[in-house]
């Protein structure tokens, strides 16, 4: 007998808090004090500007999954923005977002006068518009893959290599900071303390990546397929993936380039990890798998170190590291799970054990919310670091007596 299951994206519990990831979830006690501009006035779409101390912040790709989360985190984390302006495609221009923000199109006129621009709009948009924002005086934090491997663009994870931000204003720098890929991001947070202690020689990685990493339409496709199959109906031909993703596992996250047996997602893991850890000698093998999970990437990582490191010492290092939560008591079935990481900013690590086939290797299980720490949260953390280091124009860094002038 078919199961009468009605599945709607809004009904999914993506956050472990009782209320789920709703607007109330991100509310802060002083949320009313966080000021935004380009608000609708009296329901007529009139633009008004609110002036106070703080930065002018652009969010490019503001209607997407990560862009909308960036807007929410600006409020949630109380970033000192006097004005926040959402940008998106021409078809979204004029749309009113939560809080009354009005979406603007990208033009030479609308991008002037920003201190900071947060990008999550895809590689082609970043390739064209990130340099224009930078030339107009903004620091750009870009979530696409467009700039990550450029030699003059720092690729930064807040807990791993924040010192790379100090190179932003060196001669010849573009004024762009790159956010790593989501699967790279969570992994290097866990690898950093191990690399500092024992050196990493080789990594063998298998990822199990949520469909939200592909985008909203992939989430909708998973839900539609699940609903159809549970009600004994045929599914529509897949649009987002090569095959059905519901009740399946696809060893095909990303795209295959001509002549390459690895996907671009696997290449990102290899190349970005070496750049962030500052060690081109690390040998890396990766297999990226797409699984029918909405939110939260999981990774099995075999770490071969240059000197021996015990599981007990690894746990100690990981417990002391910023941005990490160790969940590692397998006897009580306590280990990181995607459902528990959803809606949270930490990276979770567990199943820490010695590899019985190698005297200098450990196995780890690493999980994080791919939309938060894997994208939007790290971008906000980088913005906070830029502010704290006095690398943004217009507002004094904490403890500074004068504001830094624009570079």
Short mmCIF file of C-alpha atoms in Angstrom, two decimals:
data_model
loop_
_atom_site.label_atom_id
_atom_site.label_comp_id
_atom_site.label_asym_id
_atom_site.label_seq_id
_atom_site.Cartn_x
_atom_site.Cartn_y
_atom_site.Cartn_z
CA UNK A 1 0.00 0.00 0.00
CA UNK A 2 1.54 3.38 -0.97
CA UNK A 3 2.61 5.64 1.83
CA UNK A 4 0.77 8.97 1.74
CA UNK A 5 3.80 11.15 2.46
CA UNK A 6 3.72 14.87 1.88
CA UNK A 7 7.25 16.28 1.86
CA UNK A 8 7.85 20.00 1.59
CA UNK A 9 11.24 21.77 1.86
CA UNK A 10 9.89 24.16 4.49
CA UNK A 11 8.91 21.27 6.70
CA UNK A 12 12.40 19.77 6.84
CA UNK A 13 14.20 20.10 10.11
CA UNK A 14 17.55 21.40 8.89
CA UNK A 15 18.54 22.77 12.29
CA UNK A 16 18.76 20.77 15.52
CA UNK A 17 17.28 23.61 17.56
CA UNK A 18 13.64 23.07 18.58
CA UNK A 19 12.39 25.77 16.24
CA UNK A 20 14.44 24.60 13.29
CA UNK A 21 16.17 26.99 10.92
CA UNK A 22 13.45 29.62 10.78
CA UNK A 23 13.81 33.40 10.92
CA UNK A 24 13.30 33.13 14.68
CA UNK A 25 16.32 30.82 14.84
CA UNK A 26 18.68 33.59 13.77
CA UNK A 27 17.12 36.36 15.84
CA UNK A 28 19.39 38.12 18.30
CA UNK A 29 18.52 40.02 21.45
CA UNK A 30 19.53 43.25 19.88
CA UNK A 31 18.57 42.35 16.34
CA UNK A 32 16.63 45.56 15.97
CA UNK A 33 19.86 47.48 16.46
CA UNK A 34 21.46 45.84 13.41
CA UNK A 35 20.86 48.33 10.63
CA UNK A 36 20.19 47.54 7.01
CA UNK A 37 19.56 49.77 4.03
CA UNK A 38 17.66 49.61 0.75
CA UNK A 39 14.53 48.75 2.74
CA UNK A 40 11.03 48.99 1.42
CA UNK A 41 9.19 51.94 2.96
CA UNK A 42 5.46 51.78 3.75
CA UNK A 43 5.14 48.81 1.42
CA UNK A 44 5.74 50.99 -1.64
CA UNK A 45 9.29 49.86 -2.44
CA UNK A 46 10.80 53.28 -1.70
CA UNK A 47 14.52 53.04 -0.96
CA UNK A 48 15.80 54.55 2.25
CA UNK A 49 19.30 54.62 3.70
CA UNK A 50 20.18 54.23 7.34
CA UNK A 51 23.39 55.93 8.39
CA UNK A 52 25.38 54.88 11.42
CA UNK A 53 28.91 53.77 12.22
CA UNK A 54 29.87 50.67 10.27
CA UNK A 55 30.74 49.27 6.88
CA UNK A 56 28.84 49.29 3.60
CA UNK A 57 28.45 45.60 2.78
CA UNK A 58 27.31 44.07 -0.51
CA UNK A 59 26.00 40.50 -0.69
CA UNK A 60 26.18 39.24 -4.27
CA UNK A 61 24.02 36.21 -4.97
CA UNK A 62 21.74 37.20 -2.11
CA UNK A 63 18.76 35.13 -3.25
CA UNK A 64 20.65 31.82 -3.28
CA UNK A 65 21.08 29.33 -0.45
CA UNK A 66 24.45 30.66 0.71
CA UNK A 67 23.77 34.32 -0.07
CA UNK A 68 20.56 34.36 1.93
CA UNK A 69 22.40 32.71 4.81
CA UNK A 70 25.12 35.37 4.59
CA UNK A 71 22.45 38.04 5.05
CA UNK A 72 21.11 36.23 8.08
CA UNK A 73 24.57 35.75 9.60
CA UNK A 74 25.35 39.46 9.25
CA UNK A 75 22.51 39.98 11.71
CA UNK A 76 23.11 36.86 13.77
CA UNK A 77 26.81 37.60 14.31
CA UNK A 78 26.21 41.37 14.74
CA UNK A 79 28.74 42.36 12.10
CA UNK A 80 29.30 46.16 12.19
CA UNK A 81 27.48 47.01 8.97
CA UNK A 82 25.85 50.41 8.65
CA UNK A 83 24.34 49.37 5.32
CA UNK A 84 23.78 45.97 3.74
CA UNK A 85 22.79 45.76 0.08
CA UNK A 86 21.69 42.51 -1.61
CA UNK A 87 22.59 41.94 -5.27
CA UNK A 88 21.34 39.25 -7.62
CA UNK A 89 20.51 38.67 -11.28
CA UNK A 90 18.41 41.03 -13.36
CA UNK A 91 15.36 38.79 -12.97
CA UNK A 92 15.57 39.14 -9.16
CA UNK A 93 16.15 42.91 -9.17
CA UNK A 94 13.48 44.73 -7.20
CA UNK A 95 12.55 41.67 -5.18
CA UNK A 96 11.96 42.30 -1.49
CA UNK A 97 13.77 39.95 0.89
CA UNK A 98 13.22 39.27 4.58
CA UNK A 99 13.68 42.44 6.60
CA UNK A 100 12.56 44.62 3.72
CA UNK A 101 15.85 44.51 1.80
CA UNK A 102 15.46 45.26 -1.90
CA UNK A 103 17.60 43.35 -4.40
CA UNK A 104 19.69 45.46 -6.77
CA UNK A 105 21.18 44.45 -10.14
CA UNK A 106 24.93 44.53 -10.74
CA UNK A 107 25.86 47.68 -12.63
CA UNK A 108 28.88 49.99 -12.63
CA UNK A 109 26.82 52.54 -10.70
CA UNK A 110 25.32 50.24 -8.04
CA UNK A 111 28.65 48.70 -6.97
CA UNK A 112 30.33 51.96 -5.99
CA UNK A 113 31.26 52.85 -2.42
CA UNK A 114 31.36 49.49 -0.63
CA UNK A 115 33.88 48.47 2.02
CA UNK A 116 33.16 44.74 1.80
CA UNK A 117 31.51 42.46 -0.77
CA UNK A 118 30.47 38.89 0.03
CA UNK A 119 30.08 36.81 -3.15
CA UNK A 120 28.21 33.55 -3.63
CA UNK A 121 27.02 33.86 -7.19
CA UNK A 122 29.02 31.33 -9.21
CA UNK A 123 32.35 31.50 -10.97
CA UNK A 124 31.34 33.51 -14.03
CA UNK A 125 29.72 36.28 -11.98
CA UNK A 126 32.70 36.36 -9.61
CA UNK A 127 35.12 36.42 -12.51
CA UNK A 128 33.46 39.52 -13.96
CA UNK A 129 32.29 41.45 -10.89
CA UNK A 130 34.68 40.63 -8.03
CA UNK A 131 37.54 42.61 -9.65
CA UNK A 132 35.17 45.52 -10.30
CA UNK A 133 34.14 45.67 -6.64
CA UNK A 134 37.82 45.48 -5.65
CA UNK A 135 38.77 48.24 -8.08
CA UNK A 136 35.96 50.35 -6.59
CA UNK A 137 37.56 49.99 -3.13
CA UNK A 138 35.92 46.94 -1.55
CA UNK A 139 37.53 43.84 -0.12
CA UNK A 140 35.85 40.85 -1.76
CA UNK A 141 35.28 37.49 -0.06
CA UNK A 142 34.33 35.05 -2.80
CA UNK A 143 32.70 31.66 -2.29
CA UNK A 144 33.13 30.41 -5.86
CA UNK A 145 36.04 28.39 -7.24
CA UNK A 146 37.04 31.18 -9.65
CA UNK A 147 39.91 32.71 -7.64
CA UNK A 148 40.97 29.96 -5.24
CA UNK A 149 44.10 28.79 -7.00
CA UNK A 150 45.30 32.20 -8.19
CA UNK A 151 48.75 32.86 -6.72
CA UNK A 152 47.88 36.43 -5.72
CA UNK A 153 44.57 35.53 -4.01
CA UNK A 154 44.69 34.18 -0.44
CA UNK A 155 42.62 31.02 0.16
CA UNK A 156 41.66 31.23 3.81
CA UNK A 157 39.93 29.21 6.53
CA UNK A 158 39.53 31.33 9.64
CA UNK A 159 40.85 28.73 12.11
CA UNK A 160 43.65 27.47 9.85
CA UNK A 161 45.57 30.24 8.06
CA UNK A 162 44.19 33.67 9.07
CA UNK A 163 47.65 35.19 8.63
CA UNK A 164 47.15 34.93 4.86
CA UNK A 165 44.73 37.88 5.10
CA UNK A 166 47.63 40.17 5.96
CA UNK A 167 48.88 39.78 2.38
CA UNK A 168 45.77 41.45 0.96
CA UNK A 169 47.32 44.89 0.71
CA UNK A 170 50.73 43.77 -0.55
CA UNK A 171 51.80 45.10 -3.93
CA UNK A 172 50.02 43.43 -6.81
CA UNK A 173 47.25 41.85 -4.74
CA UNK A 174 43.73 41.97 -6.17
CA UNK A 175 41.79 42.73 -2.99
CA UNK A 176 40.02 39.36 -3.24
CA UNK A 177 39.92 36.62 -0.60
CA UNK A 178 38.78 33.14 -1.63
CA UNK A 179 36.59 30.81 0.44
CA UNK A 180 37.58 27.15 -0.08
CA UNK A 181 35.23 24.45 -1.29
CA UNK A 182 32.88 23.20 1.43
CA UNK A 183 34.40 19.72 1.62
CA UNK A 184 37.93 21.14 1.83
CA UNK A 185 36.90 23.66 4.47
CA UNK A 186 35.69 21.24 7.12
CA UNK A 187 38.54 18.82 6.53
CA UNK A 188 41.41 21.28 6.95
CA UNK A 189 39.96 22.58 10.23
CA UNK A 190 40.46 19.06 11.61
CA UNK A 191 43.78 18.46 9.84
CA UNK A 192 45.51 21.68 10.91
CA UNK A 193 46.40 20.64 14.51
CA UNK A 194 47.56 17.22 13.29
CA UNK A 195 49.73 18.78 10.58
CA UNK A 196 51.27 21.23 13.06
CA UNK A 197 52.09 18.42 15.50
CA UNK A 198 53.23 15.56 13.29
CA UNK A 199 53.27 16.72 9.67
CA UNK A 200 50.95 15.18 7.09
CA UNK A 201 52.53 13.00 4.43
CA UNK A 202 49.50 11.49 2.72
CA UNK A 203 45.68 11.71 2.77
CA UNK A 204 43.11 9.25 1.43
CA UNK A 205 39.67 10.87 1.48
CA UNK A 206 36.14 9.67 0.79
CA UNK A 207 33.40 12.29 1.05
CA UNK A 208 29.65 11.80 1.38
CA UNK A 209 28.18 15.10 0.27
CA UNK A 210 24.69 16.51 0.77
CA UNK A 211 22.60 17.58 -2.20
CA UNK A 212 22.33 21.16 -0.90
CA UNK A 213 25.94 21.54 -2.04
CA UNK A 214 24.61 21.40 -5.60
CA UNK A 215 21.85 23.94 -4.97
CA UNK A 216 18.17 24.40 -4.18
CA UNK A 217 16.98 22.57 -7.28
CA UNK A 218 18.96 19.50 -6.24
CA UNK A 219 17.23 19.54 -2.84
CA UNK A 220 13.86 19.82 -4.57
CA UNK A 221 14.77 16.94 -6.89
CA UNK A 222 15.73 14.69 -3.96
CA UNK A 223 12.47 15.49 -2.17
CA UNK A 224 10.36 14.95 -5.29
CA UNK A 225 12.04 11.62 -6.06
CA UNK A 226 11.66 10.44 -2.46
CA UNK A 227 7.99 11.42 -2.42
CA UNK A 228 7.30 9.63 -5.71
CA UNK A 229 9.11 6.44 -4.76
CA UNK A 230 7.52 6.22 -1.31
CA UNK A 231 4.13 6.55 -2.97
CA UNK A 232 4.89 3.86 -5.56
CA UNK A 233 5.10 6.29 -8.49
CA UNK A 234 7.61 6.74 -11.28
CA UNK A 235 10.13 9.52 -10.82
CA UNK A 236 10.72 12.28 -13.34
CA UNK A 237 13.97 12.01 -15.35
CA UNK A 238 16.83 13.42 -13.21
CA UNK A 239 17.87 16.97 -14.06
CA UNK A 240 20.51 17.81 -11.45
CA UNK A 241 22.43 14.53 -11.42
CA UNK A 242 23.29 11.85 -13.95
CA UNK A 243 21.14 9.32 -12.07
CA UNK A 244 18.44 9.11 -9.42
CA UNK A 245 19.85 10.41 -6.12
CA UNK A 246 17.02 9.34 -3.80
CA UNK A 247 17.86 6.08 -1.97
CA UNK A 248 21.14 5.98 -3.88
CA UNK A 249 24.81 6.98 -3.67
CA UNK A 250 26.52 8.53 -6.68
CA UNK A 251 30.35 8.35 -6.92
CA UNK A 252 30.15 11.49 -9.02
CA UNK A 253 30.16 14.80 -7.13
CA UNK A 254 31.11 17.60 -9.47
CA UNK A 255 32.01 17.31 -13.15
CA UNK A 256 34.44 15.14 -15.09
CA UNK A 257 36.79 17.15 -17.28
CA UNK A 258 37.97 15.73 -20.59
CA UNK A 259 40.92 13.43 -20.06
CA UNK A 260 40.63 13.39 -16.26
CA UNK A 261 39.41 10.40 -14.27
CA UNK A 262 38.80 12.66 -11.24
CA UNK A 263 35.92 15.09 -10.86
CA UNK A 264 36.55 18.79 -10.34
CA UNK A 265 35.26 18.32 -6.77
CA UNK A 266 38.02 15.78 -6.12
CA UNK A 267 40.64 18.04 -7.69
CA UNK A 268 39.50 20.92 -5.49
CA UNK A 269 40.04 18.79 -2.38
CA UNK A 270 43.56 17.92 -3.47
CA UNK A 271 44.74 21.32 -4.67
CA UNK A 272 43.03 23.53 -2.08
CA UNK A 273 44.22 21.43 0.86
CA UNK A 274 47.85 21.82 -0.19
CA UNK A 275 47.49 25.57 -0.66
CA UNK A 276 45.72 26.20 2.66
CA UNK A 277 48.13 24.05 4.68
CA UNK A 278 51.06 25.58 2.79
CA UNK A 279 52.55 22.20 1.90
CA UNK A 280 52.65 21.18 -1.78
CA UNK A 281 54.36 17.89 -0.87
CA UNK A 282 51.25 16.33 0.73
CA UNK A 283 50.07 13.39 -1.36
CA UNK A 284 46.28 13.23 -1.65
CA UNK A 285 43.75 10.83 -3.14
CA UNK A 286 40.04 11.68 -3.05
CA UNK A 287 36.70 10.13 -4.01
CA UNK A 288 33.64 12.39 -3.70
CA UNK A 289 30.21 10.76 -3.38
CA UNK A 290 26.81 12.47 -3.54
CA UNK A 291 24.35 11.00 -1.04
CA UNK A 292 20.61 11.59 -0.38
CA UNK A 293 21.14 13.91 2.58
CA UNK A 294 19.83 17.48 2.51
CA UNK A 295 22.38 19.25 4.73
CA UNK A 296 25.77 18.18 6.07
CA UNK A 297 28.87 16.73 4.40
CA UNK A 298 30.56 13.70 5.98
CA UNK A 299 34.13 12.58 5.29
CA UNK A 300 36.23 9.51 5.98
CA UNK A 301 39.86 10.62 6.07
CA UNK A 302 42.94 8.44 6.40
CA UNK A 303 45.84 10.61 7.59
CA UNK A 304 49.41 9.37 7.25
CA UNK A 305 51.75 11.53 9.32
CA UNK A 306 55.50 12.07 9.04
CA UNK A 307 56.09 11.12 12.66
CA UNK A 308 53.92 8.78 14.74
CA UNK A 309 50.86 10.29 16.46
CA UNK A 310 48.70 8.30 18.85
CA UNK A 311 44.90 8.48 18.73
CA UNK A 312 44.92 9.77 22.32
CA UNK A 313 47.26 12.64 21.43
CA UNK A 314 45.20 13.39 18.30
CA UNK A 315 42.04 13.64 20.42
CA UNK A 316 43.80 16.00 22.80
CA UNK A 317 44.97 18.24 19.94
CA UNK A 318 41.54 18.27 18.31
CA UNK A 319 39.74 19.09 21.57
CA UNK A 320 42.00 22.13 22.04
CA UNK A 321 41.66 23.40 18.45
CA UNK A 322 39.30 26.27 17.58
CA UNK A 323 36.13 25.53 15.65
CA UNK A 324 36.18 21.80 16.41
CA UNK A 325 33.97 19.58 18.54
CA UNK A 326 35.18 16.05 19.26
CA UNK A 327 32.37 13.46 19.44
CA UNK A 328 34.15 10.15 19.90
CA UNK A 329 32.65 7.44 22.09
CA UNK A 330 31.73 4.62 19.71
CA UNK A 331 30.79 2.27 22.56
CA UNK A 332 27.79 4.51 23.27
CA UNK A 333 27.19 5.08 19.54
CA UNK A 334 28.46 8.65 19.91
CA UNK A 335 30.06 10.01 16.75
CA UNK A 336 29.45 12.92 14.35
CA UNK A 337 26.31 12.79 12.24
CA UNK A 338 25.14 15.12 9.50
CA UNK A 339 21.74 15.56 11.14
CA UNK A 340 23.41 16.86 14.31
CA UNK A 341 25.78 19.22 12.47
CA UNK A 342 22.97 20.86 10.45
CA UNK A 343 22.38 24.43 11.56
CA UNK A 344 25.62 24.63 13.54
CA UNK A 345 28.95 26.31 12.83
CA UNK A 346 31.50 23.90 14.32
CA UNK A 347 33.26 21.05 12.54
CA UNK A 348 32.65 17.70 14.26
CA UNK A 349 35.27 14.95 14.37
CA UNK A 350 35.13 11.41 15.74
CA UNK A 351 35.96 7.74 15.07
CA UNK A 352 39.58 8.69 15.80
CA UNK A 353 41.57 5.47 15.60
CA UNK A 354 44.84 4.01 14.46
CA UNK A 355 45.02 2.54 10.97
CA UNK A 356 46.05 -1.09 11.62
CA UNK A 357 47.76 -1.27 8.23
CA UNK A 358 50.23 1.57 8.88
CA UNK A 359 52.16 2.58 11.99
CA UNK A 360 51.94 6.30 11.17
CA UNK A 361 48.33 6.58 10.04
CA UNK A 362 45.05 7.53 11.71
CA UNK A 363 41.44 7.33 10.53
CA UNK A 364 39.01 10.21 11.18
CA UNK A 365 35.31 10.88 10.52
CA UNK A 366 34.62 14.59 9.90
CA UNK A 367 31.17 16.22 9.57
CA UNK A 368 29.96 19.81 9.12
CA UNK A 369 27.06 21.88 7.80
CA UNK A 370 28.15 22.55 4.23
CA UNK A 371 26.12 25.77 3.93
CA UNK A 372 27.27 27.28 7.23
CA UNK A 373 30.90 26.45 8.03
CA UNK A 374 31.32 25.10 4.53
CA UNK A 375 30.44 28.47 3.00
CA UNK A 376 28.58 31.36 4.67
CA UNK A 377 29.96 31.13 8.21
CA UNK A 378 33.58 31.08 7.08
CA UNK A 379 32.92 34.12 4.88
CA UNK A 380 31.55 36.01 7.90
CA UNK A 381 34.44 34.83 10.07
CA UNK A 382 36.87 36.18 7.48
CA UNK A 383 35.02 39.50 7.46
CA UNK A 384 35.31 39.62 11.25
CA UNK A 385 39.04 38.91 11.00
CA UNK A 386 39.47 41.67 8.42
CA UNK A 387 37.71 44.05 10.80
CA UNK A 388 39.76 42.91 13.81
CA UNK A 389 43.03 43.29 11.87
CA UNK A 390 42.13 46.76 10.60
CA UNK A 391 42.13 45.59 6.98
CA UNK A 392 38.75 47.13 6.10
CA UNK A 393 38.43 50.85 5.48
CA UNK A 394 36.00 53.05 7.36
CA UNK A 395 35.79 51.64 10.89
CA UNK A 396 38.53 51.38 13.54
CA UNK A 397 39.57 47.87 14.48
CA UNK A 398 38.77 46.91 18.07
CA UNK A 399 41.22 48.76 20.29
CA UNK A 400 42.48 50.99 17.49
CA UNK A 401 42.52 54.74 17.99
CA UNK A 402 41.94 55.72 14.38
CA UNK A 403 40.30 54.14 11.39
CA UNK A 404 42.50 52.63 8.74
CA UNK A 405 42.45 54.61 5.53
CA UNK A 406 41.45 52.88 2.33
CA UNK A 407 44.25 51.02 0.60
#
